[in-house]
XYZ file of C-alpha atoms in Angstrom:
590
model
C 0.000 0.000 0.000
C 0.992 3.400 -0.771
C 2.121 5.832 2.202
C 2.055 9.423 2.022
C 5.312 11.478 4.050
C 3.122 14.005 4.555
C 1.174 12.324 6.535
C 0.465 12.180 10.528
C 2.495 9.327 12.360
C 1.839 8.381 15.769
C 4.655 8.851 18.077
C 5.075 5.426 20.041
C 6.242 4.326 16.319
C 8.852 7.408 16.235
C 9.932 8.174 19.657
C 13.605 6.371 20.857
C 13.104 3.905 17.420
C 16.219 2.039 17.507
C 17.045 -1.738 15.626
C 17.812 -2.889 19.226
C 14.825 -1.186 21.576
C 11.976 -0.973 18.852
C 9.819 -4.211 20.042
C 7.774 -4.235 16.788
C 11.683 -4.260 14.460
C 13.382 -7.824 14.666
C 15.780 -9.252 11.949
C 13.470 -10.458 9.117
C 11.476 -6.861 10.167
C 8.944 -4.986 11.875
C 5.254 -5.862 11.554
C 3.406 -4.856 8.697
C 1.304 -2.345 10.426
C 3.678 -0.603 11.886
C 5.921 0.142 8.380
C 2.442 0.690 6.225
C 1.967 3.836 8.596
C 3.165 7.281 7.565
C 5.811 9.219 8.263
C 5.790 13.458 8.272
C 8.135 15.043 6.164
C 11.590 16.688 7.535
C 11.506 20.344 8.755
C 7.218 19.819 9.663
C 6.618 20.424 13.034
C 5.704 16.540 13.646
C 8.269 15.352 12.023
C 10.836 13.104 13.661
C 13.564 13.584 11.294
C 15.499 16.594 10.270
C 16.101 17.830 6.833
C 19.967 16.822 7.262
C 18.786 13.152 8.410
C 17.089 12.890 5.632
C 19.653 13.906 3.395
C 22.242 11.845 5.178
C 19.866 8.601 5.042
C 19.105 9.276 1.265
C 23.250 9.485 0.399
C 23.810 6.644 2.531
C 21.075 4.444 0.633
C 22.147 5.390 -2.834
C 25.769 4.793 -2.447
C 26.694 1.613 -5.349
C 28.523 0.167 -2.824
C 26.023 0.169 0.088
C 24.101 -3.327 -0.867
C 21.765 -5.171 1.161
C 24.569 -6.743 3.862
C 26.078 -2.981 4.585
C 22.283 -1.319 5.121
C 21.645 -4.576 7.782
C 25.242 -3.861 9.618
C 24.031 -0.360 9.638
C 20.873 -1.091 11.657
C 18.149 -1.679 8.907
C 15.921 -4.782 8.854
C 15.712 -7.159 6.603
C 13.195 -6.842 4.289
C 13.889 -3.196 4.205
C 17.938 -3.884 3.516
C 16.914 -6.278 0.645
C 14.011 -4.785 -1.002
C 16.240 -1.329 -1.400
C 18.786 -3.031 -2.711
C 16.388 -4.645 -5.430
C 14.706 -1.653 -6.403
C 18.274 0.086 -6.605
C 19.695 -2.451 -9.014
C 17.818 -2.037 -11.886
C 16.506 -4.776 -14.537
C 19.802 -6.293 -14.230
C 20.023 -6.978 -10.649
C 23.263 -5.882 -10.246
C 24.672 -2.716 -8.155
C 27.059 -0.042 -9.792
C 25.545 -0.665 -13.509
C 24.194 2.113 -15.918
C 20.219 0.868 -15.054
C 20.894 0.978 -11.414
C 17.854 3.738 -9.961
C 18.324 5.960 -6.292
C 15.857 7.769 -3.991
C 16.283 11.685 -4.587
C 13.487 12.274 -2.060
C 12.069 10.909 1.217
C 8.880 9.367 -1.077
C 10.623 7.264 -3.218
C 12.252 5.592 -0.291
C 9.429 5.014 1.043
C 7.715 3.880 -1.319
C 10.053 0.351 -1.258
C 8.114 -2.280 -0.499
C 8.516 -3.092 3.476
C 10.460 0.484 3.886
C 7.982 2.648 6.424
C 8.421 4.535 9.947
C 10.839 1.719 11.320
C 13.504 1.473 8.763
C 13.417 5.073 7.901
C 14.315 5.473 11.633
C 17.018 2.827 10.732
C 18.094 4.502 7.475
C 18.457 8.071 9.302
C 19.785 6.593 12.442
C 22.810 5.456 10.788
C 22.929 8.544 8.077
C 22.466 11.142 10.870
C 25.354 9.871 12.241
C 26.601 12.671 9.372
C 24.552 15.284 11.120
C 26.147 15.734 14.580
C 28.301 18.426 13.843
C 26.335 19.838 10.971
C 25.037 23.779 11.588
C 20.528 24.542 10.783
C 20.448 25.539 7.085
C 21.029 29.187 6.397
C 20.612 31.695 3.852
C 21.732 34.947 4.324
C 21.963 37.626 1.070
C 24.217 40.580 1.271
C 23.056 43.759 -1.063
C 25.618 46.122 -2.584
C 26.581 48.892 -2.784
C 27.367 49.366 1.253
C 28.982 52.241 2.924
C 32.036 50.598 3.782
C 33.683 47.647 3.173
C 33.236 46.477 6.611
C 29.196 45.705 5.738
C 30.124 44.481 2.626
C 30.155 40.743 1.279
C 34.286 40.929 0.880
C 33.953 41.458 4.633
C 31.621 38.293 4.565
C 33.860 36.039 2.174
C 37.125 36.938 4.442
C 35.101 35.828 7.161
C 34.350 32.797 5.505
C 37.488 31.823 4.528
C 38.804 32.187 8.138
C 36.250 29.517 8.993
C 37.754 27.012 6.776
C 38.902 23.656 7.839
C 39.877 21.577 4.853
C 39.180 22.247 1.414
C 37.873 26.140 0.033
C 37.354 26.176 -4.175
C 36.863 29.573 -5.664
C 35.756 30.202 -9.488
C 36.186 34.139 -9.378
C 36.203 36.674 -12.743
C 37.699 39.468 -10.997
C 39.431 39.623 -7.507
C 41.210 42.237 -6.140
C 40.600 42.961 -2.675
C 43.708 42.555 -0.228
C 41.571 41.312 2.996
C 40.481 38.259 1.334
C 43.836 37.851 -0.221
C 45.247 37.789 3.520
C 42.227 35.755 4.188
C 43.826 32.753 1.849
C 47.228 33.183 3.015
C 46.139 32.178 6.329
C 43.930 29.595 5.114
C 47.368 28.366 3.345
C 49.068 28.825 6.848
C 46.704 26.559 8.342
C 46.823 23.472 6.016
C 43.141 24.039 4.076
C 43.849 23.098 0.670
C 42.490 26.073 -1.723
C 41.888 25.459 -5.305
C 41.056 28.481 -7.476
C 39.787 29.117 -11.708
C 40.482 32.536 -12.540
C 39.783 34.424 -15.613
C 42.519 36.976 -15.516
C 44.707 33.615 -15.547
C 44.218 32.788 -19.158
C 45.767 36.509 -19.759
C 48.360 36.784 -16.469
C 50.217 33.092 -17.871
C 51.479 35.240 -21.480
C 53.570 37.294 -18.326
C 53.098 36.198 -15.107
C 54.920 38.907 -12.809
C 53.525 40.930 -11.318
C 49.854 39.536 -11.773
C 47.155 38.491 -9.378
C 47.244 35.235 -10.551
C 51.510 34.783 -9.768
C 50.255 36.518 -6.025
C 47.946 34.272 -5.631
C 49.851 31.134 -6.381
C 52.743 32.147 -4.235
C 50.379 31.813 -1.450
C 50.726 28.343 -2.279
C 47.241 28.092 -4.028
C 47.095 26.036 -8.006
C 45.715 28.751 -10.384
C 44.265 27.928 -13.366
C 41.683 28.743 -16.240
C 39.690 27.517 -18.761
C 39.583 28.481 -22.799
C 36.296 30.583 -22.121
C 34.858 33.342 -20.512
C 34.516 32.253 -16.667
C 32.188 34.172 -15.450
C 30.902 32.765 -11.972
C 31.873 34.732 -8.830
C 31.139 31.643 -6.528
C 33.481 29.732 -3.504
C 33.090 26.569 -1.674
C 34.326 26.084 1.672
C 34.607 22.720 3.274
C 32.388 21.394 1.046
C 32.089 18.117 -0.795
C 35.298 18.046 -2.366
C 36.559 14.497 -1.250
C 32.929 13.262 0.525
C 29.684 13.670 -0.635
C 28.790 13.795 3.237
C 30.168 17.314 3.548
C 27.614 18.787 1.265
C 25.683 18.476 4.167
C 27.260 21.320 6.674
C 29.305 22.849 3.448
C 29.184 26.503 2.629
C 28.457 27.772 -0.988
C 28.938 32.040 -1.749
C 27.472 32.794 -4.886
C 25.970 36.124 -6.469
C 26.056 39.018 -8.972
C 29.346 40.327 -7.038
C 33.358 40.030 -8.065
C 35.807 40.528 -4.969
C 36.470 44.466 -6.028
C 36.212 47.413 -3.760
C 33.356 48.650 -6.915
C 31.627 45.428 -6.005
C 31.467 46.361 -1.653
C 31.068 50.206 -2.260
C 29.714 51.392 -5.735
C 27.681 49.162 -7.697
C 24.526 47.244 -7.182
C 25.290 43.754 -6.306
C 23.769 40.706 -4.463
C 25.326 37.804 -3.085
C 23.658 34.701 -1.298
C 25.741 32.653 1.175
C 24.217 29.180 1.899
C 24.621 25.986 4.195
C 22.612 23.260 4.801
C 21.902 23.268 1.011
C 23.066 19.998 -0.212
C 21.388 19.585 -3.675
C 23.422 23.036 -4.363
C 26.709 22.297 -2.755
C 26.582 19.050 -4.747
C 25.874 21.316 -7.849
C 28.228 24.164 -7.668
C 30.790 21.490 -6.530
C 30.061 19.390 -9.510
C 30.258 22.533 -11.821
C 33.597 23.031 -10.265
C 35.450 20.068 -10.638
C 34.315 20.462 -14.848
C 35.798 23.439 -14.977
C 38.595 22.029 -12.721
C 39.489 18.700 -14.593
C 39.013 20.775 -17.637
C 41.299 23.839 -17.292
C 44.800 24.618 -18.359
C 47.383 25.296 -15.048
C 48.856 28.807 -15.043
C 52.199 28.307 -13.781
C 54.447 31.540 -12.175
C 56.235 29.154 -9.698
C 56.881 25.693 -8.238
C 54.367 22.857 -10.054
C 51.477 21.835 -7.872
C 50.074 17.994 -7.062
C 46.953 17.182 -9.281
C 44.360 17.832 -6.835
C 40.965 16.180 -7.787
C 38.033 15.397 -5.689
C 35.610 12.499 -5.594
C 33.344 12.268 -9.306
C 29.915 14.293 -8.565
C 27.780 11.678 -9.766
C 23.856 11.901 -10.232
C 23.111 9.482 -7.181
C 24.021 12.050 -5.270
C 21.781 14.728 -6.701
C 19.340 14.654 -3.808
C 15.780 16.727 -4.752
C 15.616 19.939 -3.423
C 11.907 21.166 -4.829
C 12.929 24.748 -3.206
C 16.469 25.180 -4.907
C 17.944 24.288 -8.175
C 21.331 25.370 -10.130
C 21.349 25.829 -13.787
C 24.630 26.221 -15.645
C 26.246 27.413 -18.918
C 28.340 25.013 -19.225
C 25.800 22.291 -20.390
C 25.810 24.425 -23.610
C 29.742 23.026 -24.012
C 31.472 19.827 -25.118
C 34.637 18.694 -24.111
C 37.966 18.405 -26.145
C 41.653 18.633 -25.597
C 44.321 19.992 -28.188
C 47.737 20.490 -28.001
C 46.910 23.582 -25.671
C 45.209 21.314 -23.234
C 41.717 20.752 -22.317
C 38.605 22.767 -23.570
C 35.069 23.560 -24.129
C 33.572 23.841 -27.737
C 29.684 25.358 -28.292
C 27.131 23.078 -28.739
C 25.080 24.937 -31.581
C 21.572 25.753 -30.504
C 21.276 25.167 -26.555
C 20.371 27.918 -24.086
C 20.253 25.803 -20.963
C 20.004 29.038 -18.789
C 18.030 31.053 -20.977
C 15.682 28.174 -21.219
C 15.280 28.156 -17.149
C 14.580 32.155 -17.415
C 11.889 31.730 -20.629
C 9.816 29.204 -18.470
C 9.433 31.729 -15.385
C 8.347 34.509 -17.807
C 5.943 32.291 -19.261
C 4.415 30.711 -15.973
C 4.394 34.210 -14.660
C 1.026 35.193 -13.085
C 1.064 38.288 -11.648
C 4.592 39.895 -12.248
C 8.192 39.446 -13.838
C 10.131 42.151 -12.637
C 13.828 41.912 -13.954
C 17.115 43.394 -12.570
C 20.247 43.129 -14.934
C 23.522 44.650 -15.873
C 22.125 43.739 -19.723
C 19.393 42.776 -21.773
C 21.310 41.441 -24.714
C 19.774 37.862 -24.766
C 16.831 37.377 -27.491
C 15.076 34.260 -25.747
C 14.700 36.194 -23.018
C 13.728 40.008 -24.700
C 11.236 37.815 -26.747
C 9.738 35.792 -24.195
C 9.099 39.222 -22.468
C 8.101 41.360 -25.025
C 5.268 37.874 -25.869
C 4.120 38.068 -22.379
C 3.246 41.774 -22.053
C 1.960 41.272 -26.288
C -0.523 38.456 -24.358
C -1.415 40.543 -21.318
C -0.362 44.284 -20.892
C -1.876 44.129 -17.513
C 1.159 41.653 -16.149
C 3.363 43.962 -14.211
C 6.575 43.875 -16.320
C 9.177 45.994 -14.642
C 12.822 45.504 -16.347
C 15.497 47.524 -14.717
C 19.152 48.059 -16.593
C 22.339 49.380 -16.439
C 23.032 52.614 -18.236
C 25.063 51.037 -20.886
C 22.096 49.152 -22.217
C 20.343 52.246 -23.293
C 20.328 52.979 -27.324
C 18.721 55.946 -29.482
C 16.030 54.555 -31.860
C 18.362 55.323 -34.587
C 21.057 52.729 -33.314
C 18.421 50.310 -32.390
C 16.993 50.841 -36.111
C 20.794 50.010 -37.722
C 21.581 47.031 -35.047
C 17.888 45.778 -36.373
C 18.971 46.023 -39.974
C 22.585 44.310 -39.139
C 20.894 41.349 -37.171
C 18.630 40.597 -40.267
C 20.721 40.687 -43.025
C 23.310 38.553 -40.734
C 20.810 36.388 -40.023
C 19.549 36.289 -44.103
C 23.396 35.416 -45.004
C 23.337 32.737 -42.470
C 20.859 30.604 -44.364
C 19.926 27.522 -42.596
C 23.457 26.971 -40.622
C 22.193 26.975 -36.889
C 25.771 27.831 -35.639
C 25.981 30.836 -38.123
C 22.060 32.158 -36.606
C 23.592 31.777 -33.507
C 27.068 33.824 -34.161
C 24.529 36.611 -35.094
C 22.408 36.442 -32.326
C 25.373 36.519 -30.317
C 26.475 40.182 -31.692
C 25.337 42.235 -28.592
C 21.751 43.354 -29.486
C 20.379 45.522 -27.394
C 16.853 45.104 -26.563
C 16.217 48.120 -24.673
C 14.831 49.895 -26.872
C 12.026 46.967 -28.299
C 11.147 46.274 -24.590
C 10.603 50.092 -24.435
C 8.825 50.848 -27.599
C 6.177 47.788 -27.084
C 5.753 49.912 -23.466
C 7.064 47.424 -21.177
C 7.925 49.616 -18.107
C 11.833 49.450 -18.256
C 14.178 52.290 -16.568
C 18.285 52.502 -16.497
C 20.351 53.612 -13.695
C 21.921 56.368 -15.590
C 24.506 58.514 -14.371
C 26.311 59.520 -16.870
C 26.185 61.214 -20.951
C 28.676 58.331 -21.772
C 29.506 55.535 -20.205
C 33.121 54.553 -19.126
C 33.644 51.937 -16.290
C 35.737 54.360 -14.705
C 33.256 56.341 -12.983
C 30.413 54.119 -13.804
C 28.270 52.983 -10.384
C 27.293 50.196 -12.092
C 23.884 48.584 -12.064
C 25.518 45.352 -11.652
C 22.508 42.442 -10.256
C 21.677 39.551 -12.754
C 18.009 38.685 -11.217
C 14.341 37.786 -11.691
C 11.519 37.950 -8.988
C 8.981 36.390 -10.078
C 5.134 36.848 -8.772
C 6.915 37.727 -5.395
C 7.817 34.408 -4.715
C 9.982 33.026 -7.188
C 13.624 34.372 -7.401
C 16.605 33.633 -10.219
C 19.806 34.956 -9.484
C 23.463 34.524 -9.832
C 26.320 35.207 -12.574
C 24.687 34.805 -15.564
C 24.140 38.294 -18.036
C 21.181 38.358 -20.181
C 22.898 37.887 -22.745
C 23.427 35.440 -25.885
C 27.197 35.613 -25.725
C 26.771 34.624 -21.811
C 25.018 31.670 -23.052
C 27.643 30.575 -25.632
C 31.067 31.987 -24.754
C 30.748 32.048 -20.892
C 31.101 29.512 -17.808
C 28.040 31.151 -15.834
C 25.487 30.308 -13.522
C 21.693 31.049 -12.230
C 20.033 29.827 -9.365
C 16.081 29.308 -8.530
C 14.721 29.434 -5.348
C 10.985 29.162 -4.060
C 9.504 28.779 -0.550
C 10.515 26.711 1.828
C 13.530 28.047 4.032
C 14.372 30.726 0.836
C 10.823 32.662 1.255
C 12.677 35.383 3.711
C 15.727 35.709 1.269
C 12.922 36.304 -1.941
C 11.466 38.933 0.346
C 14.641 40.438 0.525
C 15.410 40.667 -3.244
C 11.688 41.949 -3.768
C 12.924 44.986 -1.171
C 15.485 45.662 -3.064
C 14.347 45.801 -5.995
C 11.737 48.604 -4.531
C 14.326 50.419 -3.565
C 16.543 50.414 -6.728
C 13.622 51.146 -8.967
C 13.136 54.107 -7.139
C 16.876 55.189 -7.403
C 17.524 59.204 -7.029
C 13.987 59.751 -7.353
C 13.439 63.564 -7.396
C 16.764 64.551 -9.374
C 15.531 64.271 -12.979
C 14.060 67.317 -13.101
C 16.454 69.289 -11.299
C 19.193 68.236 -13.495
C 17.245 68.716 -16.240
C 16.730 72.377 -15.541
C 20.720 72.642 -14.507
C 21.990 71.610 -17.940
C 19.067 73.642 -20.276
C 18.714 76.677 -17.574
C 22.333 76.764 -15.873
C 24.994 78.982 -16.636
C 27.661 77.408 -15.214
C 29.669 74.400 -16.466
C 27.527 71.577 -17.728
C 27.795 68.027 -15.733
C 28.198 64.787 -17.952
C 28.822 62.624 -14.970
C 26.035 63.289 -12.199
C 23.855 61.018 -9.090
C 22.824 58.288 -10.287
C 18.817 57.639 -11.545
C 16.457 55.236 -12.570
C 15.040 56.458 -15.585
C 13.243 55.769 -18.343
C 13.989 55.720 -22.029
C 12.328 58.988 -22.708
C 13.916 60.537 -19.873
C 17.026 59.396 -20.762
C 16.836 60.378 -24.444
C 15.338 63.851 -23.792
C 18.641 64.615 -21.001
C 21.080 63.689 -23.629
C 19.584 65.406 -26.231
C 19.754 68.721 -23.752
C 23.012 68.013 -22.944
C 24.514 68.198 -26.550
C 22.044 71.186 -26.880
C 24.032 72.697 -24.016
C 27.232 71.544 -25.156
C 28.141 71.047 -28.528
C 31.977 69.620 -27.832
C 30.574 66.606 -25.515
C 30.736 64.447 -28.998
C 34.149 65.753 -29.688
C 36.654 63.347 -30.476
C 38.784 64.619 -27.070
C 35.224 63.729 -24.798
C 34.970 59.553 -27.064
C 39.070 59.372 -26.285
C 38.714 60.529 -22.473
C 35.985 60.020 -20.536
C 37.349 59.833 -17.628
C 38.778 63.420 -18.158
C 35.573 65.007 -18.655
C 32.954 65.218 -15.979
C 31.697 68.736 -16.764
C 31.306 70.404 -20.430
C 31.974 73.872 -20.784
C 29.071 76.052 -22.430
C 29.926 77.409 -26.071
């Protein structure tokens, strides 16, 4: 008979249920009444077991070499020890083969035949053994920009890293904050073993000296990078490198947010720190070790032992249904030349961008978007579809200033992606080299009157000065977040190692509360300075600013403070202002 977790059990069956004390459990098994009843799920306010039990029982029972003789030495009946094995060999009745099937939730456990209360007690008994040390699950998100860097996440990671025990693996685009860098030398000190893929590697090894990536190795830490784009900005601490088990009280940083000063103290950023979360730490550690066993060693010093982990393998994959990681890197296959290993397009996939277009189109009530870009055309169309099919959905898109582009340019960057598209004919990798290009969709988005705004702060952008819109998100109907590395972009998608993570309910429902906040608050950036600005650069007498607070505003607001600006002053397209930007923050009147 069928039992539902969700279910009420009563607590003699629960309470102290041990192989050795448990009068209805002997040997062959407990009586059939007492495993047919059901069993609460973990983290219910009945329920016997915790979530990290759970998790701890499930990785015990899937592991190929756990068969029917190790689950009875670790406490479990009979029946239950031999009917898991069965259902876990597959049609071929034999462990460790290709049809062999696992439990990824507490359900399909117990839905073995003769597997109930008694030897889920059993199971989790021995798994929890796992759970002793292990820390309640946490998620904590930390919003840029702060006031200091004291408040900020680099504050957070340093921290982190100081906690450290054994292993720490970092995939990082851009580092170069000095508290963190202490933070791994006395990681180093200490005897945690520190792995790191960095982007600026692929550049440093043509002349190491000098470079982050030659400090960072003499720390004692193997640099290395791979022959794309790596994008992610996440780090592992103690997590499953060399046991699955450690997923369980592992730590995984991930976010919109590079370890730069800009990153603390200037531009809008998010990044999520999580334990407890094993489905993810099994994830990000899996996505790891690819880039990992697939990257090419920058070397500025002494050579460094081959340090690989245990394989990440899909038994292992536990269900999370509040969490789940999608990845870039499922749009790559796998080669090796004579420069080493590497990762070649698959034409046609958008893993990510897939993940994204399904939110927008299950949307109910609203899709409001934060992103450095909006460069990706699944994406742009699935949007500009859903407010086509209901204009009453509240669409709310908020970019970066660099995404904004007069009609005009939109108009010729229409005309180039159709005739590039035309002379691609029917070659799916040539469509996709097009789309790739950089289209900006800003302008479509606005002209079909989605509600979209830029932080602008600037006549021209130069990353300089630029307080940089910087979040890669997606709240969706309130309760449904996406966030993480990943830019909305097609070349993201295709070039880049990047990352996006989903979260609803469960333990995350405070954190989506939190990104829905800020999102408020940035769509509501300088609110009140338009007009004054407005009235400084077409009424002033005085010097004209090019560089000012930063603003959300929209596309006509945008266009019409440009035009006024080049009204005001006609050498702000001068070939002095395109050279140096960074020279120019005011424009003298003619």
């Amino acid at each position: 008979m069928r039992r539902f977790v969700h279910a009420l059990l009563t607590a003699s069956l629960l309470v102290g249920c041990t192989v050795a004390s448990d009068p209805t459990s002997g040997d062959d098994g407990p009586s059939p009444d007492a495993e047919n009843a059901a069993i609460p799920a973990p983290g219910k306010a009945d329920s016997p077991f915790s979530s990290c039990q759970v998790s701890a029982a499930l990785l015990w029972a899937n592991d190929p070499t756990v068969d029917a003789g190790a689950l009875k030495a670790g406490g479990v009946h009979t029946r239950a020890a031999k009917n898991i094995e069965t259902v876990k060999s597959g049609a071929d009745g034999v462990l460790g083969t290709e049809d062999d099937v696992y439990f990824h939730n507490l359900q399909e456990l117990d839905d073995v035949s003769w597997v109930g209360p008694v030897a889920l007690s059993q199971l989790t008994a021995k798994g929890g053994e796992h759970c002793a040390a292990a820390p309640e699950p946490t998620n904590d998100v930390y919003f840029s920009p702060q006031a200091t860097r004291a408040t900020s996440h680099l504050a957070r990671a340093e921290q982190l890293i100081d906690s450290a025990q054994h292993t720490i693996d970092i995939a990082m685009y851009s580092f170069s904050d000095s508290g963190i860098m202490n933070a791994l030398d006395r990681a180093r000190q200490r005897g945690v073993e520190v792995r790191f893929v960095f982007e600026p590697a692929h550049a440093d090894s043509s002349s190491p000296a000098g470079t982050t990536s030659a400090k960072i190795e003499a720390l004692g830490i193997d640099v290395r990078f791979v022959n794309k784009i790596m994008h992610n900005k996440f780090i592992i601490v103690d997590g499953p490198r060399n046991d699955v088990f450690d997923a369980l009280d592992g730590t995984l940083m991930t976010g919109s947010a590079n370890w730069s000063n800009s990153a603390g103290t200037r531009y809008d950023e998010n990044t999520v720190l999580l334990r407890g979360t094993p489905r993810l730490l099994l994830q990000f550690q899996r996505e790891f070790d690819l880039l990992w066993n697939n990257s090419r060693d920058f070397v500025s010093g002494p050579s460094f032992e081959e340090a690989r982990g245990i394989p990440i393998e899909d038994w292992m994959l536990l269900d999370d249904p509040h969490a789940n990681a999608a990845f870039t890197s499922s749009n790559f296959k796998l080669f090796e030349n004579s420069y080493g290993p590497g990762f070649s397009v698959i034409s046609g996939k958008n893993t990510v961008a897939d993940v994204l277009v399904d939110l927008i189109k299950n949307a109910k009530s609203s899709i409001w978007v934060a992103s450095a870009h909006l460069r990706s055309r699944p994406v742009a169309e699935a949007l500009l579809a859903r407010h086509a099919e209901d204009p009453n959905l509240d669409i709310r898109v908020y970019l970066d200033g660099q995404e904004y582009v007069a009609a005009s340019t939109s108009a010729i960057e229409k005309a180039g992606l159709e005739d590039c598209v035309k002379n691609a004919g029917d070659s799916v990798s040539k469509q996709q080299s097009c789309y790739d290009k950089d289209y900006h969709w800003s302008y479509p988005l606005a002209d079909a009157g989605i509600d979209l705004r830029f932080k602008h702060y600037a006549y021209r952008w130069y990353y300089t000065y630029a307080e940089q819109m910087h979040h890669k998100y997606f709240v969706i109907d309130g309760k449904i977040l996406a966030s993480g590395s990943y830019n909305l972009s097609d070349n993201a998608e295709h070039a880049t190692m990047d990352n996006m993570v989903v979260y609803q309910g469960g333990p995350y429902e405070p954190m989506v509360e939190d990104f829905v906040q800020n999102f408020d608050a940035i769509w509501q950036t300088g609110e009140g300075k338009f007009e004054p600005l407005l009235s400084e650069v077409q009424n002033g007498t005085s010097d004209v600013p090019i560089v000012y607070d930063s603003m959300a505003l929209t596309w006509e607001q945008v266009t019409t403070l440009k035009q006024a600006i080049r009204d005001a002053c006609t050498n702000v397209d001068s070939s002095d202002f395109f050279a140096h930007p960074e020279k120019h923050f005011y424009c003298q009147r003619p």
